[in-house]
Amino acid sequence: MSICITATGLYTPPYSISNEELVESFNQYVDKYNKQHEDEINAGEREALEHSSAEFIEKVSGIKSRYVMEKEGILNPDIMAPVIPYRQLGEEVSIMAEMGLAALQEALDEAGLTGKDLDGIIVACSNFQRTYPAIAIEIQHHIGMEGGFAFDMNVACSAATFGLSQVVGAIKGGLGKKIAMLNIEICTAHLNFRNRDSHFIFGDVATATIIEDLETPKGFEIVNSRLYTQFSTNIKNEYGYLDRSEFLAAETAMYPDITEPVTDKLFLQNGRKVFREVCPKVSEIISTHLAENNIESSELKRMWLHQANLNMIDLILRTVVGKNADKSIAPTVIDEFANTSSASPVIAFHRHNEGLNSGDLTVMCSFGAGYSIGSVLLRKV
Ligand code: COA
């Protein structure tokens, strides 16, 4: 028997925002803010905000546009966030489940399966719109899967490779033979669009991957994985269910020393440090993983890397494969999608897995907050 990726599906949100559109809205907000605080800024009591620039964004990240679930609110300088109405749980399909279902249906169609054929569903991503019931169980219900299991898991941007490893473990542990792993990301809802350093980084998307235990392998065989985590606060999103309690700690007299609630809890990163610390570690993990499997890096025919930043992808490719590595080995989708967190290496795989020969060795690698890094070795059947 061999455990194979037999199909993938991609849900692309209905709207796209170009760098130019995003920057225009950001700069309107900056002008308004600076005018509103003109006296304090002139008196040196407050720092003026600076404009963003579309050229800067493309140069430092490779991003040209991003897909979003809601555009109007994000581009309104008085709102600067996606505006998404609540849906009554159980009465309507949740927005994350809706996105995941569309990606899953495409993947099932490609695999020639229906929801009834699935034994398990894992939704692996960075943010969940609620704590429970799991989005995966809602998807299990709507896709018509009977029996089996479904659960959510979160390993931030590395969730896809960690999710694939969980699927392999579940199959080897006898929990099922056909399992779907979904990455559903509404990253724009965790992004602070007023933060010049990061307002351009993320986009929304959903992907689905079908993994099957087969007597006659097809697609890409999952050879094995290597996972790595190390605590870092350089990328964080501290939003959580204790927010109300923490807010009360600042509001009530119970903790007289706490006077201000912590409100800046959206996505925050020290981008330079992340770049410097994560790139070498990713290259080390992939290289160690290859060495453990007695594979020379020159044998790698494709690397589907997390799409965080074009320069990171280039650097990792060069350090793993060599200075003159052919860039087509590590295909990119970041220009069109921006960083879509967990889903990004799966989009790269979905769009660019053609032209390989039977036996070719490839790697899917994700990395991000935690820090977390996952490397999955795949062999083209
Ligand atoms: N528009 C114009 N200029 C900007 C800007 C913007 N939106 N944001 C920052 N700048 C300026 C800064 O003020 C700074 O100016 P200075 O040199 O005069 O001080 C300069 O551009 C460089 O800023 P810096 O933040 O150091 O840029 P960078 O080259 O490190 O690129 C990132 C920023 C975030 C793109 C880059 O660090 C990165 O990709 N890091 C890894 C991020 C990542 O992968 N995170 C993982 C998430 S899963």
Coordinates of C-alpha atoms and ligand atoms in Angstrom, one line a residue:
M1 CA 0.0 0.0 0.0
S2 CA 1.2 3.5 -0.5
I3 CA -0.1 6.8 0.8
C4 CA -0.6 9.3 -2.0
I5 CA -1.8 12.8 -2.7
T6 CA -4.4 12.1 -5.4
A7 CA -6.0 15.5 -5.9
T8 CA -6.1 19.1 -4.8
G9 CA -8.8 21.8 -5.0
L10 CA -8.5 25.6 -4.8
Y11 CA -11.2 28.1 -3.8
T12 CA -10.3 31.7 -5.0
P13 CA -12.2 34.5 -3.2
P14 CA -14.4 36.8 -5.3
Y15 CA -12.4 40.0 -5.1
S16 CA -8.8 41.0 -5.8
I17 CA -7.0 44.1 -4.5
S18 CA -3.9 45.5 -6.3
N19 CA -1.0 47.0 -4.4
E20 CA -2.0 50.4 -5.9
E21 CA -5.6 50.2 -4.5
L22 CA -4.3 49.1 -1.1
V23 CA -1.7 51.9 -0.9
E24 CA -4.2 54.5 -2.0
S25 CA -6.5 53.7 0.8
F26 CA -3.6 53.4 3.3
N27 CA -2.3 56.8 2.3
Q28 CA -5.7 58.4 2.6
Y29 CA -5.8 57.1 6.2
V30 CA -2.3 58.5 6.9
D31 CA -3.2 61.9 5.5
K32 CA -6.4 62.0 7.6
Y33 CA -4.5 60.9 10.8
N34 CA -1.7 63.4 10.3
K35 CA -4.2 66.2 9.7
Q36 CA -6.3 65.2 12.7
H37 CA -3.1 65.3 15.0
E38 CA -1.4 68.2 13.2
D39 CA -0.9 70.3 16.4
E40 CA 0.6 67.4 18.4
I41 CA 2.8 66.4 15.5
N42 CA 4.1 69.9 15.0
A43 CA 4.8 70.2 18.8
G44 CA 6.8 67.0 18.6
E45 CA 4.4 65.2 20.9
R46 CA 3.3 62.6 18.3
E47 CA 5.0 60.9 15.4
A48 CA 3.5 61.6 11.9
L49 CA 2.6 58.5 10.0
E50 CA 4.4 57.8 6.7
H51 CA 2.9 56.8 3.3
S52 CA 3.1 53.3 2.0
S53 CA 4.3 52.5 -1.6
A54 CA 3.3 50.0 -4.2
E55 CA 6.9 49.8 -5.5
F56 CA 8.2 49.1 -2.0
I57 CA 5.7 46.3 -1.5
E58 CA 6.6 44.6 -4.8
K59 CA 10.3 45.0 -4.2
V60 CA 10.5 43.6 -0.7
S61 CA 7.9 40.8 -1.0
G62 CA 7.1 40.0 -4.7
I63 CA 3.4 40.7 -4.0
K64 CA 1.4 42.4 -6.7
S65 CA -2.2 41.6 -5.5
R66 CA -4.2 39.5 -3.1
Y67 CA -7.7 37.9 -3.2
V68 CA -10.1 38.8 -0.4
M69 CA -13.5 37.7 0.8
E70 CA -14.6 41.3 1.3
K71 CA -13.1 44.4 -0.4
E72 CA -15.1 47.5 0.4
G73 CA -14.4 47.5 4.2
I74 CA -10.7 46.9 3.7
L75 CA -10.3 49.8 1.2
N76 CA -12.5 52.2 3.2
P77 CA -9.9 54.4 5.1
D78 CA -12.4 54.8 7.9
I79 CA -12.8 51.0 8.4
M80 CA -9.7 49.2 7.0
A81 CA -10.9 45.6 7.8
P82 CA -13.2 43.1 6.0
V83 CA -16.8 43.6 7.0
I84 CA -18.4 40.1 7.3
P85 CA -21.8 39.6 8.8
Y86 CA -22.5 36.9 11.5
R87 CA -24.2 33.8 10.2
Q88 CA -26.5 31.9 12.5
L89 CA -24.7 28.6 13.3
G90 CA -26.7 25.7 12.1
E91 CA -29.0 27.8 10.0
E92 CA -26.4 29.0 7.5
V93 CA -23.1 27.5 6.4
S94 CA -20.2 29.3 8.1
I95 CA -18.0 31.4 5.9
M96 CA -14.9 29.3 6.5
A97 CA -16.9 26.1 5.9
E98 CA -18.3 27.5 2.7
M99 CA -14.8 28.3 1.4
G100 CA -13.5 24.9 2.4
L101 CA -16.5 23.1 0.9
A102 CA -15.8 24.7 -2.5
A103 CA -12.1 23.7 -2.5
L104 CA -13.0 20.2 -1.2
Q105 CA -15.7 19.6 -3.9
E106 CA -13.1 20.5 -6.6
A107 CA -10.6 18.1 -5.1
L108 CA -13.1 15.3 -4.7
D109 CA -14.2 15.8 -8.4
E110 CA -10.6 15.6 -9.5
A111 CA -10.1 12.4 -7.4
G112 CA -13.3 10.9 -8.8
L113 CA -14.7 10.6 -5.2
T114 CA -17.7 11.9 -3.3
G115 CA -18.0 13.1 0.3
K116 CA -19.3 9.6 1.2
D117 CA -16.0 8.1 0.3
L118 CA -14.1 10.1 2.9
D119 CA -13.0 8.6 6.2
G120 CA -11.7 11.8 7.7
I121 CA -11.4 15.5 7.3
I122 CA -8.7 17.7 8.9
V123 CA -8.9 21.5 8.7
A124 CA -5.5 22.9 9.3
C125 CA -4.9 26.6 9.4
S126 CA -3.9 29.8 11.2
N127 CA -7.2 31.2 12.4
F128 CA -10.6 29.8 13.2
Q129 CA -13.7 31.8 13.2
R130 CA -14.9 30.0 16.3
T131 CA -13.6 27.6 18.9
Y132 CA -16.2 24.9 18.4
P133 CA -17.9 23.0 16.9
A134 CA -15.0 22.3 14.6
I135 CA -15.2 23.8 11.1
A136 CA -14.0 20.3 9.9
I137 CA -17.1 18.7 11.5
E138 CA -19.4 21.3 9.9
I139 CA -17.7 20.5 6.5
Q140 CA -18.1 16.7 7.2
H141 CA -21.8 17.3 7.7
H142 CA -22.3 19.4 4.5
I143 CA -20.2 17.2 2.2
G144 CA -22.3 14.2 3.1
M145 CA -19.5 12.2 4.8
E146 CA -21.0 9.4 6.8
G147 CA -19.1 8.2 10.0
G148 CA -15.4 8.7 10.3
F149 CA -13.9 11.7 12.0
A150 CA -13.1 15.4 11.5
F151 CA -11.2 17.9 13.6
D152 CA -9.4 21.3 13.4
M153 CA -5.8 22.0 14.1
N154 CA -3.6 25.1 14.1
V155 CA 0.1 25.4 13.3
A156 CA -0.1 28.8 11.7
C157 CA 1.6 29.1 8.3
S158 CA 3.0 25.5 8.7
A159 CA -0.4 23.9 9.1
A160 CA -0.5 22.2 5.7
T161 CA 2.6 20.1 6.1
F162 CA 1.8 19.4 9.8
G163 CA -1.7 18.5 8.6
L164 CA -0.4 16.1 5.9
S165 CA 1.7 14.4 8.6
Q166 CA -1.3 14.0 10.8
V167 CA -3.2 12.4 7.8
V168 CA -0.3 9.9 7.2
G169 CA -0.3 9.1 10.9
A170 CA -4.1 8.6 10.9
I171 CA -3.9 6.3 7.9
K172 CA -1.0 4.3 9.4
G173 CA -2.9 4.1 12.7
G174 CA -5.9 2.5 10.9
L175 CA -8.3 5.4 11.2
G176 CA -9.1 5.5 7.5
K177 CA -8.0 5.2 3.9
K178 CA -9.2 8.4 2.3
I179 CA -8.7 11.6 4.2
A180 CA -9.1 15.3 3.1
M181 CA -6.8 18.0 4.6
L182 CA -8.1 21.5 4.1
N183 CA -6.4 24.9 4.6
I184 CA -8.9 27.7 4.8
E185 CA -7.5 31.2 5.4
I186 CA -9.3 34.6 5.9
C187 CA -6.0 36.2 6.7
T188 CA -7.3 39.7 6.0
A189 CA -9.4 39.4 9.2
H190 CA -6.3 39.0 11.3
L191 CA -4.3 41.8 9.6
N192 CA -4.0 45.3 10.9
F193 CA -4.4 47.3 7.7
R194 CA -3.2 50.4 9.5
N195 CA 0.2 48.9 10.1
R196 CA 2.5 50.1 7.3
D197 CA 5.1 47.3 7.9
S198 CA 2.6 44.5 7.2
H199 CA -0.7 45.9 5.7
F200 CA 0.2 44.3 2.3
I201 CA 1.3 40.8 3.4
F202 CA -1.8 38.6 3.4
G203 CA -4.7 37.4 1.2
D204 CA -7.6 35.0 1.6
V205 CA -8.0 31.5 0.0
A206 CA -8.9 27.9 0.7
T207 CA -7.3 24.7 -0.5
A208 CA -8.1 21.0 -0.2
T209 CA -5.9 18.0 -0.5
I210 CA -7.1 14.4 -0.9
I211 CA -4.8 11.7 0.6
E212 CA -5.5 8.1 -0.2
D213 CA -4.0 4.7 0.9
L214 CA -3.8 2.8 -2.4
E215 CA -2.8 -0.6 -3.7
T216 CA -2.0 1.0 -7.0
P217 CA -0.4 4.3 -6.3
K218 CA -1.2 7.5 -8.2
G219 CA -0.5 11.2 -8.0
F220 CA 2.3 11.9 -5.5
E221 CA 3.4 9.3 -2.9
I222 CA 4.1 10.8 0.5
V223 CA 7.5 9.3 1.4
N224 CA 7.9 10.9 4.9
S225 CA 8.0 14.2 6.8
R226 CA 10.1 16.2 9.1
L227 CA 8.6 18.6 11.6
Y228 CA 10.2 21.3 13.7
T229 CA 9.1 23.9 16.2
Q230 CA 10.9 26.4 18.4
F231 CA 9.2 29.1 20.5
S232 CA 9.5 32.7 19.1
T233 CA 7.5 35.9 19.6
N234 CA 8.7 37.4 16.3
I235 CA 5.4 36.4 14.6
K236 CA 2.3 36.5 16.8
N237 CA -1.4 36.9 16.8
E238 CA -2.6 37.0 20.4
Y239 CA -6.3 37.3 19.8
G240 CA -8.1 34.8 22.0
Y241 CA -11.1 33.9 24.2
L242 CA -9.4 35.5 27.3
D243 CA -9.7 38.9 25.7
R244 CA -12.9 39.7 27.6
S245 CA -11.2 38.7 30.9
E246 CA -8.1 40.6 30.2
F247 CA -10.1 43.7 29.2
L248 CA -12.0 43.4 32.6
A249 CA -8.7 43.2 34.4
A250 CA -7.9 46.7 33.1
E251 CA -11.4 48.0 33.7
T252 CA -12.3 46.7 37.2
A253 CA -10.6 47.7 40.5
M254 CA -9.4 44.1 41.1
Y255 CA -6.0 44.8 39.5
P256 CA -5.2 48.4 40.4
D257 CA -1.8 48.2 38.6
I258 CA -3.4 47.4 35.2
T259 CA -4.9 50.5 33.8
E260 CA -4.8 49.9 30.0
P261 CA -6.2 46.9 28.2
V262 CA -3.9 45.3 25.6
T263 CA -5.7 46.1 22.3
D264 CA -2.9 45.6 19.7
K265 CA -3.5 41.9 19.3
L266 CA -3.8 41.4 15.6
F267 CA -1.0 39.9 13.5
L268 CA 2.4 41.4 14.5
Q269 CA 5.8 40.5 13.3
N270 CA 9.4 41.6 13.3
G271 CA 9.8 40.9 9.6
R272 CA 13.6 41.4 9.5
K273 CA 14.3 39.0 12.4
V274 CA 11.9 36.5 10.9
F275 CA 13.7 36.6 7.6
R276 CA 17.1 36.3 9.2
E277 CA 16.2 33.5 11.6
V278 CA 13.7 31.4 9.6
C279 CA 15.4 31.1 6.2
P280 CA 18.6 29.3 7.4
K281 CA 16.5 27.0 9.6
V282 CA 14.2 26.1 6.8
S283 CA 17.2 25.3 4.5
E284 CA 18.8 23.2 7.3
I285 CA 15.5 21.3 7.9
I286 CA 15.1 20.5 4.2
S287 CA 18.8 19.6 3.8
T288 CA 18.7 17.3 6.9
H289 CA 15.5 15.7 5.7
L290 CA 17.0 15.0 2.2
A291 CA 20.2 13.6 3.9
E292 CA 18.1 11.3 6.1
N293 CA 16.6 9.9 2.9
N294 CA 20.0 9.6 1.1
I295 CA 18.8 12.2 -1.5
E296 CA 21.2 14.7 -3.0
S297 CA 19.6 18.2 -3.3
S298 CA 20.4 18.2 -7.0
E299 CA 17.9 15.3 -7.3
L300 CA 15.0 17.6 -6.2
K301 CA 12.8 18.3 -9.2
R302 CA 10.4 20.7 -7.4
M303 CA 10.0 22.6 -4.2
W304 CA 6.6 23.9 -3.2
L305 CA 7.5 26.4 -0.6
H306 CA 5.5 28.6 1.7
Q307 CA 4.8 31.8 -0.2
A308 CA 5.8 34.3 2.5
N309 CA 8.1 36.4 0.4
L310 CA 9.8 36.1 -3.0
N311 CA 13.2 36.8 -1.6
M312 CA 12.8 34.1 1.1
I313 CA 11.9 31.6 -1.6
D314 CA 14.9 32.5 -3.7
L315 CA 17.2 32.3 -0.7
I316 CA 15.9 28.9 0.4
L317 CA 16.2 27.5 -3.1
R318 CA 19.8 28.8 -3.5
T319 CA 20.9 27.5 -0.1
V320 CA 19.3 24.1 -0.5
V321 CA 19.9 23.4 -4.2
G322 CA 22.8 25.7 -5.1
K323 CA 23.7 29.2 -6.1
N324 CA 22.8 28.6 -9.8
A325 CA 19.6 26.7 -9.1
D326 CA 16.9 26.9 -11.8
K327 CA 14.2 29.2 -10.3
S328 CA 11.4 27.1 -11.9
I329 CA 12.2 24.4 -9.3
A330 CA 10.5 26.6 -6.7
P331 CA 7.3 27.9 -8.5
T332 CA 5.7 31.0 -7.0
V333 CA 2.1 32.3 -6.7
I334 CA 2.8 35.1 -4.3
D335 CA 2.5 37.8 -6.9
E336 CA -1.2 37.0 -7.4
F337 CA -2.2 35.6 -4.0
A338 CA 0.2 37.3 -1.5
N339 CA 0.9 35.3 1.6
T340 CA -2.1 33.0 2.2
S341 CA -0.5 31.3 5.3
S342 CA -1.1 27.6 5.5
A343 CA -2.7 27.3 2.1
S344 CA 0.2 28.8 0.1
P345 CA 2.4 25.8 -0.6
V346 CA -0.7 23.8 -1.6
I347 CA -1.7 26.6 -4.1
A348 CA 1.9 26.4 -5.6
F349 CA 1.5 22.6 -5.8
H350 CA -2.0 22.8 -7.3
R351 CA -0.9 25.2 -10.0
H352 CA 2.5 23.8 -10.7
N353 CA 2.7 20.0 -10.4
E354 CA 2.7 19.2 -14.1
G355 CA 5.8 18.2 -16.2
L356 CA 7.3 15.8 -13.7
N357 CA 8.3 12.2 -14.5
S358 CA 7.5 9.0 -12.6
G359 CA 10.0 8.7 -9.7
D360 CA 10.9 12.4 -9.5
L361 CA 11.5 13.6 -6.0
T362 CA 9.9 16.8 -4.7
V363 CA 9.4 18.6 -1.4
M364 CA 6.6 20.6 0.1
C365 CA 7.8 22.9 2.8
S366 CA 6.0 25.4 5.0
F367 CA 7.3 27.7 7.7
G368 CA 6.0 30.4 10.0
A369 CA 4.8 31.4 13.4
G370 CA 5.8 29.2 16.4
Y371 CA 8.4 29.1 14.8
S372 CA 7.3 26.1 12.9
I373 CA 8.7 24.3 9.9
G374 CA 7.4 21.2 8.1
S375 CA 9.1 19.4 5.2
V376 CA 7.2 16.7 3.3
L377 CA 9.0 14.5 0.8
L378 CA 6.8 13.6 -2.2
R379 CA 7.6 11.1 -5.0
K380 CA 5.8 11.5 -8.4
V381 CA 4.1 8.2 -9.1
Ligands
COA1 N1 6.0 51.4 2.2 C1 7.1 52.0 2.1 N2 8.2 51.9 2.9 C2 8.0 51.1 3.9 C3 6.9 50.3 4.2 C4 5.8 50.5 3.3 N3 4.6 49.9 3.4 N4 7.0 49.6 5.3 C5 8.3 49.8 5.7 N5 8.9 50.7 4.9 C6 10.2 51.2 5.0 C7 10.7 51.1 6.5 O1 10.3 52.3 7.2 C8 12.2 51.1 6.3 O2 12.7 52.4 6.1 P1 14.1 52.8 6.6 O3 15.1 51.9 5.9 O4 14.2 54.3 6.2 O5 14.1 52.6 8.1 C9 12.4 50.3 5.0 O6 11.2 50.4 4.3 C10 12.7 48.9 5.2 O7 11.8 48.3 6.1 P2 11.9 46.8 6.6 O8 10.7 46.4 7.4 O9 13.3 46.6 7.2 O10 11.8 46.0 5.2 P3 12.2 44.6 4.8 O11 13.1 44.6 3.6 O12 12.7 43.7 5.9 O13 10.9 43.9 4.2 C11 9.2 42.4 5.0 C12 9.8 43.8 5.1 C13 8.1 42.2 6.0 C14 8.6 42.2 3.6 C15 10.3 41.3 5.2 O14 11.0 41.6 6.3 C16 9.8 39.9 5.2 O15 9.3 39.4 4.3 N6 10.1 39.2 6.3 C17 9.6 37.9 6.5 C18 8.1 38.0 6.7 C19 7.5 36.6 6.8 O16 7.8 35.8 6.0 N7 6.7 36.4 7.8 C20 6.1 35.2 8.0 C21 4.6 35.4 8.0 S1 4.1 33.8 7.9

